[in-house]
CSV table of C-alpha atoms in Angstrom, one decimal:
chain,number,residue,atom,x,y,z
A,164,GLN,CA,-4.0,15.8,7.8
A,165,VAL,CA,-5.0,12.3,7.1
A,166,GLN,CA,-5.3,9.5,9.5
A,167,LEU,CA,-4.6,6.0,8.0
A,168,THR,CA,-5.8,2.7,9.7
A,169,GLU,CA,-4.4,-0.7,8.2
A,170,SER,CA,-6.0,-4.1,8.8
A,171,GLY,CA,-5.9,-7.6,7.3
A,172,GLY,CA,-2.4,-8.6,8.2
A,173,GLY,CA,-1.6,-12.0,9.5
A,174,SER,CA,0.2,-15.4,9.1
A,175,VAL,CA,-0.1,-17.5,5.9
A,176,GLN,CA,2.0,-20.3,4.2
A,177,ALA,CA,3.8,-19.6,1.2
A,178,GLY,CA,1.6,-19.5,-1.8
A,179,GLY,CA,-1.3,-18.1,0.2
A,180,SER,CA,-3.1,-14.9,0.0
A,181,LEU,CA,-4.0,-11.9,1.9
A,182,ARG,CA,-5.9,-8.7,1.5
A,183,LEU,CA,-4.7,-5.5,3.3
A,184,SER,CA,-7.1,-2.7,3.8
A,185,CYS,CA,-6.5,1.0,4.7
A,186,LYS,CA,-9.2,3.3,6.0
A,187,ALA,CA,-8.5,6.9,5.7
A,188,SER,CA,-10.0,9.4,7.9
A,189,ARG,CA,-11.1,11.4,5.0
A,190,SER,CA,-11.3,11.5,1.3
A,191,THR,CA,-8.0,11.2,-0.4
A,192,TYR,CA,-9.4,10.9,-4.0
A,193,SER,CA,-8.5,14.3,-5.3
A,194,GLY,CA,-5.5,15.3,-3.0
A,195,TYR,CA,-3.2,12.4,-2.6
A,196,CYS,CA,-1.3,9.7,-4.2
A,197,MET,CA,-1.8,6.4,-2.0
A,198,GLY,CA,0.1,3.3,-1.5
A,199,TRP,CA,1.8,0.6,0.6
A,200,PHE,CA,5.3,0.2,1.7
A,201,ARG,CA,6.8,-2.5,3.9
A,202,ARG,CA,9.7,-2.8,6.5
A,203,ALA,CA,11.3,-5.9,7.5
A,204,PRO,CA,14.0,-6.2,10.0
A,205,GLY,CA,17.4,-5.5,8.6
A,206,LYS,CA,16.0,-4.2,5.3
A,207,GLU,CA,15.3,-0.9,3.9
A,208,ARG,CA,11.8,0.5,3.4
A,209,GLU,CA,10.4,-0.7,0.1
A,210,VAL,CA,7.4,0.9,-1.6
A,211,VAL,CA,5.6,-2.1,-2.9
A,212,ALA,CA,2.6,-0.5,-4.7
A,213,GLY,CA,1.1,3.0,-5.4
A,214,ILE,CA,-1.7,4.5,-6.9
A,215,ALA,CA,-2.6,7.9,-8.3
A,216,THR,CA,-5.8,9.5,-9.9
A,217,GLY,CA,-5.2,11.4,-13.0
A,218,ALA,CA,-7.7,13.2,-15.3
A,219,SER,CA,-11.0,11.7,-16.2
A,220,SER,CA,-10.5,9.2,-13.3
A,221,THR,CA,-7.7,7.6,-15.0
A,222,TYR,CA,-5.8,5.4,-12.5
A,223,TYR,CA,-1.9,5.1,-12.6
A,224,THR,CA,-0.4,2.4,-10.5
A,225,TYR,CA,3.2,1.4,-9.6
A,226,TYR,CA,4.6,-2.0,-8.3
A,227,ALA,CA,7.9,-2.9,-7.2
A,228,ASP,CA,9.8,-5.6,-9.3
A,229,SER,CA,9.4,-7.7,-6.3
A,230,VAL,CA,5.7,-8.0,-6.3
A,231,LYS,CA,4.8,-7.3,-9.8
A,232,GLY,CA,2.3,-9.8,-10.9
A,233,ARG,CA,1.4,-10.9,-7.5
A,234,PHE,CA,0.2,-7.9,-5.8
A,235,THR,CA,-2.6,-5.7,-6.8
A,236,ILE,CA,-3.5,-2.2,-5.4
A,237,SER,CA,-6.9,-0.6,-5.7
A,238,GLN,CA,-9.1,1.8,-4.0
A,239,ASP,CA,-12.7,2.3,-3.1
A,240,ASN,CA,-13.3,6.2,-3.0
A,241,ALA,CA,-16.7,6.0,-1.7
A,242,LYS,CA,-15.4,4.1,1.5
A,243,ASN,CA,-12.0,6.1,1.7
A,244,THR,CA,-10.4,2.7,1.5
A,245,LEU,CA,-7.3,1.4,0.0
A,246,TYR,CA,-6.7,-2.3,-0.7
A,247,LEU,CA,-3.6,-4.4,-1.4
A,248,GLN,CA,-4.4,-7.9,-2.5
A,249,MET,CA,-1.6,-10.0,-2.1
A,250,ASN,CA,-1.4,-13.5,-3.8
A,251,SER,CA,1.5,-16.0,-4.3
A,252,LEU,CA,2.9,-15.0,-1.1
A,253,LYS,CA,6.5,-15.8,-0.4
A,254,PRO,CA,8.6,-15.9,3.0
A,255,GLU,CA,10.5,-12.8,1.8
A,256,ASP,CA,7.2,-10.8,1.8
A,257,THR,CA,7.4,-11.1,5.6
A,258,ALA,CA,7.4,-7.5,7.0
A,259,MET,CA,5.2,-4.8,8.4
A,260,TYR,CA,3.0,-3.3,5.8
A,261,TYR,CA,2.1,0.4,6.0
A,262,CYS,CA,-0.4,2.4,4.2
A,263,ALA,CA,0.8,5.8,3.0
A,264,ALA,CA,-0.3,9.1,1.4
A,265,GLU,CA,1.7,11.6,-0.5
A,266,GLY,CA,0.1,15.1,-1.1
A,267,ARG,CA,-0.1,16.5,-4.6
A,268,PRO,CA,1.9,16.9,-6.8
A,269,CYS,CA,2.8,13.3,-6.4
A,270,SER,CA,3.8,10.0,-8.0
A,271,PRO,CA,2.4,6.6,-7.3
A,272,LYS,CA,6.0,5.6,-6.6
A,273,LEU,CA,5.5,7.6,-3.4
A,274,SER,CA,8.9,9.2,-3.2
A,275,TYR,CA,7.9,11.6,-0.4
A,276,LEU,CA,5.6,10.2,2.2
A,277,ASN,CA,3.4,12.6,4.1
A,278,TYR,CA,1.2,10.3,6.1
A,279,TRP,CA,1.3,6.7,7.1
A,280,GLY,CA,-0.4,4.4,9.5
A,281,GLN,CA,0.7,2.1,12.4
A,282,GLY,CA,1.1,-0.8,10.2
A,283,THR,CA,0.0,-4.4,9.9
A,284,GLN,CA,2.3,-7.4,10.2
A,285,VAL,CA,2.5,-9.9,7.3
A,286,THR,CA,4.3,-13.2,8.1
A,287,VAL,CA,4.7,-15.9,5.4
A,288,SER,CA,6.0,-19.3,6.6
A,289,SER,CA,7.7,-21.8,4.2
């Protein structure tokens, strides 16, 4: 089992940036694909970014079209921490953001979430 704890959310104006962090209770490097999804009131859950480690430490990433070019996912395996750098934020990015893990075999699209944290709120004002 993996416990995930998010941090870094907050309120920013449109065009601003935030970096979300997700601390895992243990190493997820070899056993899981990791990522972020968000949930806004009245909207369906959306996986915004995911990352998977392949052979020879090759990383595969996924981004939803809605965030491509603005968000960047990364991970520091030594710290068991996942990040989401969010730039050029828009009001429509306002949501609760959750860190998630999917056990292998898995895809960075995170179709089958096994674990997720309690979330961190991101609010973007116009």
